[in-house]
CSV table of C-alpha atoms and ligand atoms in Angstrom, one decimal:
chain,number,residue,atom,x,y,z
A,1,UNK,CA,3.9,3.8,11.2
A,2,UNK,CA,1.7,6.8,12.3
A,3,UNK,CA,-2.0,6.5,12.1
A,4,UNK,CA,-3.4,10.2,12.3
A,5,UNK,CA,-7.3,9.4,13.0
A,6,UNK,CA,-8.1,12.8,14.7
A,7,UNK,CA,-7.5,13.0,18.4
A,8,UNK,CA,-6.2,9.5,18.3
A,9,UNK,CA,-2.2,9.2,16.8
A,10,UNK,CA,-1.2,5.2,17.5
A,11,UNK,CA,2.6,6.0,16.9
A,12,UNK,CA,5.5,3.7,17.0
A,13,UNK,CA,3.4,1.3,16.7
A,14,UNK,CA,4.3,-2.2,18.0
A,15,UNK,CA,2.5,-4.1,15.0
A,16,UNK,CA,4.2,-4.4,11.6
A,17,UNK,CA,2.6,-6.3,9.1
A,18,UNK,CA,2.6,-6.6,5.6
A,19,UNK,CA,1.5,-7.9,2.5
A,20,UNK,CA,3.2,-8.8,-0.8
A,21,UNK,CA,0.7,-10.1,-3.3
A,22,UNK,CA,1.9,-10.5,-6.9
A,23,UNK,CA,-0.6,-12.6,-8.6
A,24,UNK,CA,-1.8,-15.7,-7.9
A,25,UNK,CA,1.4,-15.7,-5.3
A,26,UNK,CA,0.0,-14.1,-2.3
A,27,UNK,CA,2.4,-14.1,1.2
A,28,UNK,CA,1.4,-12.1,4.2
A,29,UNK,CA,4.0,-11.4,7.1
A,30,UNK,CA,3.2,-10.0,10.4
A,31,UNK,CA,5.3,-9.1,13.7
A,32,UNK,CA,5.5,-6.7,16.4
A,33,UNK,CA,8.7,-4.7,17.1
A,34,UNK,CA,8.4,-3.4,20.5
A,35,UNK,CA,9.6,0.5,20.6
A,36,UNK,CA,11.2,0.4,16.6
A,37,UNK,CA,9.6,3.5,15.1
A,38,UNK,CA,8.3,1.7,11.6
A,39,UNK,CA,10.1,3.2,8.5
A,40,UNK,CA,8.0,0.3,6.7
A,41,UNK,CA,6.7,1.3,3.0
A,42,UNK,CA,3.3,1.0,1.4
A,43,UNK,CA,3.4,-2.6,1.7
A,44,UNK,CA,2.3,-2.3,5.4
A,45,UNK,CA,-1.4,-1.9,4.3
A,46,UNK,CA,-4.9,-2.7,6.0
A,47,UNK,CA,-3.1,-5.9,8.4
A,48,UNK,CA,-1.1,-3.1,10.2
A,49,UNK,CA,-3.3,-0.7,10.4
A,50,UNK,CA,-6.1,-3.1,12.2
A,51,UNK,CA,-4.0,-4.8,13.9
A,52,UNK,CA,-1.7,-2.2,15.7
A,53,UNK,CA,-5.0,-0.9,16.7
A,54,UNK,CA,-6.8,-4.5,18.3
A,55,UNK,CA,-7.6,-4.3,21.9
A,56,UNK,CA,-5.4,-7.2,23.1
A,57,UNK,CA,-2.3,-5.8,21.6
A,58,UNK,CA,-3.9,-2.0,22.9
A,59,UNK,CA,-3.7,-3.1,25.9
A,60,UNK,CA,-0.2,-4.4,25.6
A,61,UNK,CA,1.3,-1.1,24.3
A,62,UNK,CA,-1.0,1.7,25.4
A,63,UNK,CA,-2.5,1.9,22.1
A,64,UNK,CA,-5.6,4.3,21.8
A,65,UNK,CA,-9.1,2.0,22.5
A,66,UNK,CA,-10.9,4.3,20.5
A,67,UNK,CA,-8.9,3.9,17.3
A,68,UNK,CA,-9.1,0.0,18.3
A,69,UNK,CA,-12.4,-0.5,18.4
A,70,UNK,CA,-13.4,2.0,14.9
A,71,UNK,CA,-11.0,-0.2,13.4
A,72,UNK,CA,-11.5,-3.2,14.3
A,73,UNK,CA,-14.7,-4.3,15.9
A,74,UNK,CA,-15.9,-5.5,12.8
A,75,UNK,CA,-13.0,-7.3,12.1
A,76,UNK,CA,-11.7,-9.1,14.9
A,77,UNK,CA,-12.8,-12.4,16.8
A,78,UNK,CA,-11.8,-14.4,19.6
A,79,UNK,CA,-11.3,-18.2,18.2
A,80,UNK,CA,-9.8,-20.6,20.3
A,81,UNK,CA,-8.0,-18.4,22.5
A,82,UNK,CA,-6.5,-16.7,19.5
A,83,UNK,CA,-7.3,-12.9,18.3
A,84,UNK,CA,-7.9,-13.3,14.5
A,85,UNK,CA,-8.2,-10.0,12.0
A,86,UNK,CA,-10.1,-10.3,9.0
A,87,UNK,CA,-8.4,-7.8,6.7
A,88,UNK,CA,-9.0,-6.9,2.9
A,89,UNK,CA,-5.7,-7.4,0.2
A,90,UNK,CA,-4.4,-3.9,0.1
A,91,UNK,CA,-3.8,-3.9,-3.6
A,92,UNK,CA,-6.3,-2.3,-5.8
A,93,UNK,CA,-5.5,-4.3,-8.6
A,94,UNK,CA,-6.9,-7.2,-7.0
A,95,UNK,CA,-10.5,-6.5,-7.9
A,96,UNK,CA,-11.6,-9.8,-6.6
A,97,UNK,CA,-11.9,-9.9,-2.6
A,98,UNK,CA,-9.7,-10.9,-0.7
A,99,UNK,CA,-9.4,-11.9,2.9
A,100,UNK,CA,-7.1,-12.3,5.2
A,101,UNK,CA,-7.5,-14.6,8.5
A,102,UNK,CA,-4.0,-14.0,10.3
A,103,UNK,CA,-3.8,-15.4,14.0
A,104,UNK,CA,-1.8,-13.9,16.2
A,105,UNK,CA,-0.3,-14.7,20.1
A,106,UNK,CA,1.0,-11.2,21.5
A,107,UNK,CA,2.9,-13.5,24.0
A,108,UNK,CA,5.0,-15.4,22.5
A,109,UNK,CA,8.7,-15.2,21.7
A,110,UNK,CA,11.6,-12.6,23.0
A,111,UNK,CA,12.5,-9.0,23.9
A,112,UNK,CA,12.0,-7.2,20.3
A,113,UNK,CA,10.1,-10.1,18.8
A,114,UNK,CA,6.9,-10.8,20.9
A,115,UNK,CA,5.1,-12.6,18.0
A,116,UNK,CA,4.4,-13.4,14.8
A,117,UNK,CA,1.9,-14.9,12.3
A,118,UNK,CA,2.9,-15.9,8.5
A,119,UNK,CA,0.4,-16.8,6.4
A,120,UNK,CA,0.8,-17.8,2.7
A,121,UNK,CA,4.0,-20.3,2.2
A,122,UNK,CA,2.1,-23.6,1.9
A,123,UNK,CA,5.1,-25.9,3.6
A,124,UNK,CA,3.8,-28.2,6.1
A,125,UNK,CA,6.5,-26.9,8.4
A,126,UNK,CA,4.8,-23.4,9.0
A,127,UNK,CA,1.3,-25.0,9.5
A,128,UNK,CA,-0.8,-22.7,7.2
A,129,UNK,CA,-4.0,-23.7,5.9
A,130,UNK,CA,-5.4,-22.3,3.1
A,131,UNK,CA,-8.6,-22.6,1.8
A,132,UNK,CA,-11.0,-21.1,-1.4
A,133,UNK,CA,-14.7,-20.2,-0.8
A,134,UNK,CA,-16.0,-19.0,-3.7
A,135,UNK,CA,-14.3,-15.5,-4.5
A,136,UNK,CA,-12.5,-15.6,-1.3
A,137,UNK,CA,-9.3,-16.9,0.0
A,138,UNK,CA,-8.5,-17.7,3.6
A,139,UNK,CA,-5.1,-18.2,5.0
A,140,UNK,CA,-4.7,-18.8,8.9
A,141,UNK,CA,-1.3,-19.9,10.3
A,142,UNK,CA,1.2,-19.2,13.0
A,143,UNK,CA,4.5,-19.5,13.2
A,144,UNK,CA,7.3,-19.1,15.9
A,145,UNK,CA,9.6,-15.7,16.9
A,146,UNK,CA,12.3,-17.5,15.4
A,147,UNK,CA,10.9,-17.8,11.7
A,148,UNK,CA,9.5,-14.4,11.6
A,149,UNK,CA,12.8,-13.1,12.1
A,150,UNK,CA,13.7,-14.9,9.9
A,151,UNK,CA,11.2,-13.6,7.3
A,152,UNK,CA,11.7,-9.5,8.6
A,153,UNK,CA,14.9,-9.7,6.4
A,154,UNK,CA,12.6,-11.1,3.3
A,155,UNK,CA,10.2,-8.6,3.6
A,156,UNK,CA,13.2,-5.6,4.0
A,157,UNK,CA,14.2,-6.8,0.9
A,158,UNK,CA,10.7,-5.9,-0.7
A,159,UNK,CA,10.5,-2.7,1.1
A,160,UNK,CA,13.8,-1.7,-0.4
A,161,UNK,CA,11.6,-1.3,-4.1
A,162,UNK,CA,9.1,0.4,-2.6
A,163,UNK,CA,9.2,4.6,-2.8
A,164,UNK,CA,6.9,6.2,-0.2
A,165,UNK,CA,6.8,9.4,1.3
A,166,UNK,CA,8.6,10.2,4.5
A,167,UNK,CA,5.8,12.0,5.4
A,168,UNK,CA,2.7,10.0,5.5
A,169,UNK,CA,-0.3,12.5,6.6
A,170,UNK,CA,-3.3,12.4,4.4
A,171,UNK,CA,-2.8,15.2,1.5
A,172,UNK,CA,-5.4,17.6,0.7
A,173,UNK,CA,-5.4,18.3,-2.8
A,174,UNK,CA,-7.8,21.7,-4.1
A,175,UNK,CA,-8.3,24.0,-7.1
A,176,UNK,CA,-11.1,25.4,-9.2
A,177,UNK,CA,-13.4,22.6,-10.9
A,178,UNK,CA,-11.8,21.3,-14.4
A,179,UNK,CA,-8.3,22.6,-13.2
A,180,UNK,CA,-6.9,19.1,-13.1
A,181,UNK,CA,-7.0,17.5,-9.8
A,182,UNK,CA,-8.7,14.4,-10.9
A,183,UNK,CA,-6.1,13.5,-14.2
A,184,UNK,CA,-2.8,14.3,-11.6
A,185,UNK,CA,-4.6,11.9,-8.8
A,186,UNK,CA,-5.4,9.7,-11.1
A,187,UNK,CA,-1.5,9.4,-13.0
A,188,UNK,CA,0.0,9.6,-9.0
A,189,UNK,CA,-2.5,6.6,-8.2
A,190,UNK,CA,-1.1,4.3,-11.8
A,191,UNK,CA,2.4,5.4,-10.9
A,192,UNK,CA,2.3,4.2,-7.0
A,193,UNK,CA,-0.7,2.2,-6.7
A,194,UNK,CA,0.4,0.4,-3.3
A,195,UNK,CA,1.3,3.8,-1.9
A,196,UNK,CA,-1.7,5.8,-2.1
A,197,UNK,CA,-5.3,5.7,-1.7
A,198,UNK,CA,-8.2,8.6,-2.4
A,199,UNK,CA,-11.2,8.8,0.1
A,200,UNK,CA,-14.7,8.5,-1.7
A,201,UNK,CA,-16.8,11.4,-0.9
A,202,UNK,CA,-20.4,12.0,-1.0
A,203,UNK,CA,-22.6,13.7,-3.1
A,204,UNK,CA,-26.3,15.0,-3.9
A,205,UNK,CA,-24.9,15.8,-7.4
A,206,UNK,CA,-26.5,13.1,-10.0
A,207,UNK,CA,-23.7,10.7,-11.6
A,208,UNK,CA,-22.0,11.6,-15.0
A,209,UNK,CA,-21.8,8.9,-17.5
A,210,UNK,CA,-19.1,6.1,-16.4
A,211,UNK,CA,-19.0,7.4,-12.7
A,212,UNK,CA,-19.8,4.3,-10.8
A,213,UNK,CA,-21.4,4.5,-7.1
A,214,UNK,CA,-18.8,4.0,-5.0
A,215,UNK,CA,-15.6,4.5,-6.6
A,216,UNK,CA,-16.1,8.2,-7.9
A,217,UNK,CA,-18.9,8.9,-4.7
A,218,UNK,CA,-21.2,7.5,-2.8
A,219,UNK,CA,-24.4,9.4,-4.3
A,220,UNK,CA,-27.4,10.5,-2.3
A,221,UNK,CA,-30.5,12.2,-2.5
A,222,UNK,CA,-30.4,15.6,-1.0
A,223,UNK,CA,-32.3,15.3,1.8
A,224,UNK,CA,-30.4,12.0,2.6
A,225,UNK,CA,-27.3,14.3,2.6
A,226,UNK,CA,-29.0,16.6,5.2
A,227,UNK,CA,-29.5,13.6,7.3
A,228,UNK,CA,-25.9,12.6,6.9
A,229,UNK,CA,-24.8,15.8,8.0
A,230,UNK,CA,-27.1,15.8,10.8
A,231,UNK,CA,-26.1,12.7,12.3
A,232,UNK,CA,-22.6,14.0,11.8
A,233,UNK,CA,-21.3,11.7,9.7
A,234,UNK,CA,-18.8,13.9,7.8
A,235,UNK,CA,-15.3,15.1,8.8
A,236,UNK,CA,-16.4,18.3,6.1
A,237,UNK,CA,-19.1,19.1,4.1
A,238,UNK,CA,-19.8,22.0,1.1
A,239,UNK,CA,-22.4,23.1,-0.8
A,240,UNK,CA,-20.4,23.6,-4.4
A,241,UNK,CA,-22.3,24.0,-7.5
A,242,UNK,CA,-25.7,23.3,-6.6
A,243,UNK,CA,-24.7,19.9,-5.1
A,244,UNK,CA,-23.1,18.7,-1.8
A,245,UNK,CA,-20.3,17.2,-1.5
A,246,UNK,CA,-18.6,15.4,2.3
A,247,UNK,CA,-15.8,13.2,3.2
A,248,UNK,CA,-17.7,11.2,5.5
A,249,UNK,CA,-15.4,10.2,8.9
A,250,UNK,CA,-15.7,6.1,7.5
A,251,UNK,CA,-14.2,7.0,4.2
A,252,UNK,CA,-11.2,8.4,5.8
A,253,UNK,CA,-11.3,5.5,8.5
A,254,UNK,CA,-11.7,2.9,5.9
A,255,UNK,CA,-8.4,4.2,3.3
A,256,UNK,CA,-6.9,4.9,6.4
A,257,UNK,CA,-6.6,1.4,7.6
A,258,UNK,CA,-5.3,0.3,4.1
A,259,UNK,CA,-1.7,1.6,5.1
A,260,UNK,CA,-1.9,4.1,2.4
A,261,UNK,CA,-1.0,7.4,2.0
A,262,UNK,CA,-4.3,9.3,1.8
A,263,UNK,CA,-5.5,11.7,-0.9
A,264,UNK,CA,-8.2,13.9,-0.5
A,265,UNK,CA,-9.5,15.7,-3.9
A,266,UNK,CA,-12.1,18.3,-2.1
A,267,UNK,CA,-12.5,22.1,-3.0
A,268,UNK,CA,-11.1,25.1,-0.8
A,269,UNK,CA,-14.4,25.0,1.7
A,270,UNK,CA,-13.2,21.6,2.7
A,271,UNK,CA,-9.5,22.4,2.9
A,272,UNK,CA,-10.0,25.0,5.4
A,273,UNK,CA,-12.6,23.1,7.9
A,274,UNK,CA,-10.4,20.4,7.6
A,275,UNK,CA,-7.1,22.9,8.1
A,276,UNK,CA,-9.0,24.2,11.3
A,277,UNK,CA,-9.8,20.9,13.0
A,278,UNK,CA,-6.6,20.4,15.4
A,279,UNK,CA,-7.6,16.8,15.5
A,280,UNK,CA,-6.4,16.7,11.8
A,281,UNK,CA,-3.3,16.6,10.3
A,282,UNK,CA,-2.5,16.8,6.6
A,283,UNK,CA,-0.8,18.6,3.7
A,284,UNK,CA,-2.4,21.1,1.4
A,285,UNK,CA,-2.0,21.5,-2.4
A,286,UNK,CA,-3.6,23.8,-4.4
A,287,UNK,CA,-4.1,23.7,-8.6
A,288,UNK,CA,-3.9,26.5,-10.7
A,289,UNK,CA,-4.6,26.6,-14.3
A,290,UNK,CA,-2.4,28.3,-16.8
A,291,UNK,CA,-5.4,31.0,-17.2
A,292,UNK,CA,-9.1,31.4,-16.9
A,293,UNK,CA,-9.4,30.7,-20.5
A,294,UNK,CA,-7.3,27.3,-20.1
A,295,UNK,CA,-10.1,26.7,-17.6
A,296,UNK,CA,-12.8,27.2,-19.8
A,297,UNK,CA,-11.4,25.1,-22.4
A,298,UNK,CA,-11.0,22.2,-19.9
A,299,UNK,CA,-14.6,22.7,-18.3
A,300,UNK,CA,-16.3,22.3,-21.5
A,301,UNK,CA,-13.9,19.8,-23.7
A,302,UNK,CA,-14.7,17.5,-20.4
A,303,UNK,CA,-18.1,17.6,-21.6
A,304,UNK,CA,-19.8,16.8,-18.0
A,305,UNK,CA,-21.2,20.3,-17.4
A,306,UNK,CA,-24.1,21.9,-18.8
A,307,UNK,CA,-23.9,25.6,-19.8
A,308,UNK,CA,-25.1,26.8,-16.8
A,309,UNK,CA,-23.2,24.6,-14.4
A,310,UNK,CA,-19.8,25.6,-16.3
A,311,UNK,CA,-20.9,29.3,-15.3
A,312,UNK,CA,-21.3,28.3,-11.7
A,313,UNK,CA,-17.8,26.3,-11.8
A,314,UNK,CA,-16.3,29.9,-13.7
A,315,UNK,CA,-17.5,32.2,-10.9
A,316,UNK,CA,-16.3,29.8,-8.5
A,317,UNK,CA,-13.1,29.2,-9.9
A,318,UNK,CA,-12.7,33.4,-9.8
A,319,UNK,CA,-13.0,33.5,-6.6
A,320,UNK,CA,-11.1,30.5,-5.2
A,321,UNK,CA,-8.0,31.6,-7.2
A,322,UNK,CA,-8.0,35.3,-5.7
A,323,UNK,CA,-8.4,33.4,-2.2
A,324,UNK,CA,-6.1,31.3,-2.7
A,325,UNK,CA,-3.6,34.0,-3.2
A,326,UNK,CA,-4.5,35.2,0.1
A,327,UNK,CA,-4.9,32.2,1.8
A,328,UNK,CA,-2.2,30.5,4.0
A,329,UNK,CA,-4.3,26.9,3.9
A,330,UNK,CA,-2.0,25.5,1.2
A,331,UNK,CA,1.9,24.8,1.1
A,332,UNK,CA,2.6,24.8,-2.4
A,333,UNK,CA,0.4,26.3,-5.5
A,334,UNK,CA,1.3,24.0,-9.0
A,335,UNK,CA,0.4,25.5,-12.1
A,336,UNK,CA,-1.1,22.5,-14.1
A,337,UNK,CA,0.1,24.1,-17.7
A,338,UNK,CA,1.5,21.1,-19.3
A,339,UNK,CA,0.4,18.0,-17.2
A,340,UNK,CA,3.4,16.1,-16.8
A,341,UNK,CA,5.5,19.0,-15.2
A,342,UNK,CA,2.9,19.6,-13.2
A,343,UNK,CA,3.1,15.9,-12.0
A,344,UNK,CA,6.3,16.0,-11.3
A,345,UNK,CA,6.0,19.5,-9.0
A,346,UNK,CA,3.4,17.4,-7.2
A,347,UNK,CA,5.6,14.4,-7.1
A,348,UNK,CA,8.2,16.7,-5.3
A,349,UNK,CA,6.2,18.0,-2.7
A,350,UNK,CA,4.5,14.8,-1.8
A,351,UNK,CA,7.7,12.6,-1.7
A,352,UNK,CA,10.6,15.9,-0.4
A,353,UNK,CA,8.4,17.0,2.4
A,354,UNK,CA,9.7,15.9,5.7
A,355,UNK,CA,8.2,14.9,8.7
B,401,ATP,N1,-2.5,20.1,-18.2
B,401,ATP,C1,-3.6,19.9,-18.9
B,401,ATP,N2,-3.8,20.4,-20.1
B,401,ATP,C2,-4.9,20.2,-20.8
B,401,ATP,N3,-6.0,19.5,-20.4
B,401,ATP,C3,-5.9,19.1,-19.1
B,401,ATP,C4,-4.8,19.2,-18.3
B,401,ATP,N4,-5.0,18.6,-17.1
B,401,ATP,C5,-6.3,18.1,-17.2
B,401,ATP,N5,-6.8,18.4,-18.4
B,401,ATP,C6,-8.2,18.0,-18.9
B,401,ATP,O1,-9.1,19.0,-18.3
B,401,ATP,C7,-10.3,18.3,-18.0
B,401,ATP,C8,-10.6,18.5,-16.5
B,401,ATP,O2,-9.7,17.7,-15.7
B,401,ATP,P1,-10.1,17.0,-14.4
B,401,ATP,O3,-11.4,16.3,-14.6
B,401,ATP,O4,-9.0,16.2,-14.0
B,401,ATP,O5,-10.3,18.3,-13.5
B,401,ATP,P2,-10.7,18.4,-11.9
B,401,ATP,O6,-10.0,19.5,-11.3
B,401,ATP,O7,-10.6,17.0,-11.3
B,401,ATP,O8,-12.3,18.8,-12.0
B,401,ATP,P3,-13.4,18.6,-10.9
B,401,ATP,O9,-13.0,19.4,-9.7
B,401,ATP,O10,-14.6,19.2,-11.6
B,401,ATP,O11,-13.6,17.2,-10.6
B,401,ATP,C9,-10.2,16.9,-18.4
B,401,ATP,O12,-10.8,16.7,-19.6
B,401,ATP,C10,-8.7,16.7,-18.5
B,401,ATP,O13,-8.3,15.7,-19.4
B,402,LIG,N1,-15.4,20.0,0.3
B,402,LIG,C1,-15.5,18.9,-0.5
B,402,LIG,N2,-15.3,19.1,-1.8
B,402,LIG,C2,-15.4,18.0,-2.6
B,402,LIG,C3,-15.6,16.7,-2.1
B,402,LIG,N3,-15.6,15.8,-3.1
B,402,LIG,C4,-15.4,16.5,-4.2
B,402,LIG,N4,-15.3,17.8,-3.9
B,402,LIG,C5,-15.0,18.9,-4.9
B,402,LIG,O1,-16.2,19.2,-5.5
B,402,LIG,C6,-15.9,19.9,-6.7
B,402,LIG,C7,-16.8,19.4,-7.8
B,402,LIG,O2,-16.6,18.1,-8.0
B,402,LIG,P1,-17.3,17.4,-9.3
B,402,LIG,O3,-17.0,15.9,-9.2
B,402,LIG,O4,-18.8,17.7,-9.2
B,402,LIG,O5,-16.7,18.0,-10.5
B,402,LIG,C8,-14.4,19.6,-7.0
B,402,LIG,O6,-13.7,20.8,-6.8
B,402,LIG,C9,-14.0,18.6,-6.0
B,402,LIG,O7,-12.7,18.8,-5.5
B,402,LIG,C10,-15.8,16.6,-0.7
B,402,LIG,O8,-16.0,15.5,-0.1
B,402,LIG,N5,-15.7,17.7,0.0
């Protein structure tokens, strides 16, 4: 897997793990593969992500510290001589938390096996322990080279069901305000909900009705904002509309580390500071409407704007559409006439595009 965290790229990685949770059933899997470039799917969430990057296993495969320690020094421990990670369930369905204790030993077992940690089959045989405290779940077990190998041709089987995109950079996804973006993230998040992830940005705009703190933005005052940007706490930052908006360097950090393909829904401002950071790497979409009246008709039947806020978002939307003709930031324009076959042009770029 590639983890694209600016300046830092932990490629190949040596650290494969997974998680398969369908319902009450929950089954983690973890291994290293030395030198096997990972073609693993969606399924190789948060665990992976943390634990390719943990200092002991850094050290044992040139890893990047830095991407070790933003990753994990909240998550890790030493106990008993064993690293543990403390990871979240990947899945989004699972609304309840969930946690993951996994131990690993980097040392044991053969060439292209080094070790292993399963955690989830209750047999006596694999040693796992399981145990509920109140919400929360903890697994912590440890098995042998031998039966993870064992398990790597269970959990290709899974992966088999799983569509993801050969190329996994973070996609940027822009267009005027109303034009869309939110309905075609939301129907690409239903359709593959273990394959991507959107960052949560910040604003100084005030909620709308049913937008709760954390899931549509983290919402600040103004000058709390300021401070924010001060302290430099965003990877990009706009004023649109009257209001601020950032994607803040934890938000991509934190969807990052799920093992998900990252989408970011920010307008062209952002696209192009994010486009001109080298340390970044991702893939640009922009959303047309069908026309300006189209646009109109969606800005006020969404019924989120006030009159003079929709004429801000019109004179915006003007002018982000002649740029974008100009602009060379995106790679594909999609006219979102009818929605589906809009979809499914977005569905085309994100899963054709090759690495
Ligand atoms: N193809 C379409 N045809 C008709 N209406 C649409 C279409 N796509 C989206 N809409 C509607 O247009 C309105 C605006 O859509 P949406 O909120 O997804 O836009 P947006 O680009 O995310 O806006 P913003 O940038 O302000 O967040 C919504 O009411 C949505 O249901
Ligand atoms: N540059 C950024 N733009 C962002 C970010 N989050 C959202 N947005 C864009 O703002 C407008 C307005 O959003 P709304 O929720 O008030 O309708 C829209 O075009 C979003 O794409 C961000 O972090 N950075």
């Amino acid at each position: 897997m590639r983890l694209d965290l600016g300046r830092s790229t932990v490629a190949d990685s040596a650290v494969h793990l997974a998680v398969d949770a369908e319902q009450s059933q929950f089954a983690a899997w973890a291994w290293l593969t030395a030198g096997t470039r990972a073609s693993l799917p969606h399924s190789v969430g948060a665990l992976a992500c943390q634990a390719a990057a943990a200092p002991p296993l850094c050290r044992l495969f040139g890893c990047a510290m830095d991407v070790a320690r933003a990753l994990c020094t909240r998550n890790v421990t030493q106990h008993h001589g064993r690293w543990k990670y403390l990871v979240q369930a990947p899945r989004a369905q699972h609304r309840q938390q969930l946690d993951w204790h996994c131990s690993l030993d980097p040392w044991a077992a053969n060439n292209h096996t080094l070790t292993s940690a399963f955690c989830g089959e209750r047999t006596p045989t694999q040693q796992a322990r399981r145990t509920r405290r109140g919400t929360r779940t903890r697994i912590s077990c440890h098995m042998t080279g031998g039966q993870i190998e064992r398990k790597q041709s269970d959990l290709l089987e899974t992966d088999r069901k799983v569509t993801t995109p050969a190329d996994r950079r973070p996609v940027v996804i822009s267009g005027p305000s109303g034009v869309g973006k939110g309905t075609l993230i939301t129907k690409l998040l239903e359709k593959y909900p273990d394959t991507f992830v959107t960052t949560v940005s910040h604003t100084s705009r005030k909620p709308r009705a049913g937008e709760v703190e954390g899931r549509a933005y983290y919402f600040v005052s103004e000058p709390e904002f300021l401070s924010l940007i001060s302290r430099g706490a965003f990877i990009e930052s706009t004023h649109f509309s009257g209001n601020y908006y950032g994607t803040s360097k934890q938000t991509v950090l934190d969807q990052t580390a799920q093992g998900r393909v990252v989408i970011l829904d920010i307008e062209m401002q952002g696209a192009k500071a994010i486009k001109a950071d080298p340390n970044l790497q991702a893939r640009y979409v922009f959303v047309k409407p069908p026309s300006l009246e189209a646009l109109e008709h969606r800005l006020r039947g969404r019924s989120t704007e006030d009159e003079e806020s929709i004429q801000r978002r019109l004179a915006q939307a003007r002018l982000e559409l002649e740029e974008a003709d100009r602009s060379n930031t995106y790679e594909v324009s999609i006219v979102n006439d009818d929605v589906d076959t809009a979809f499914q042009e977005l569905l085309q770029f994100i899963f054709a595009t090759k690495v």
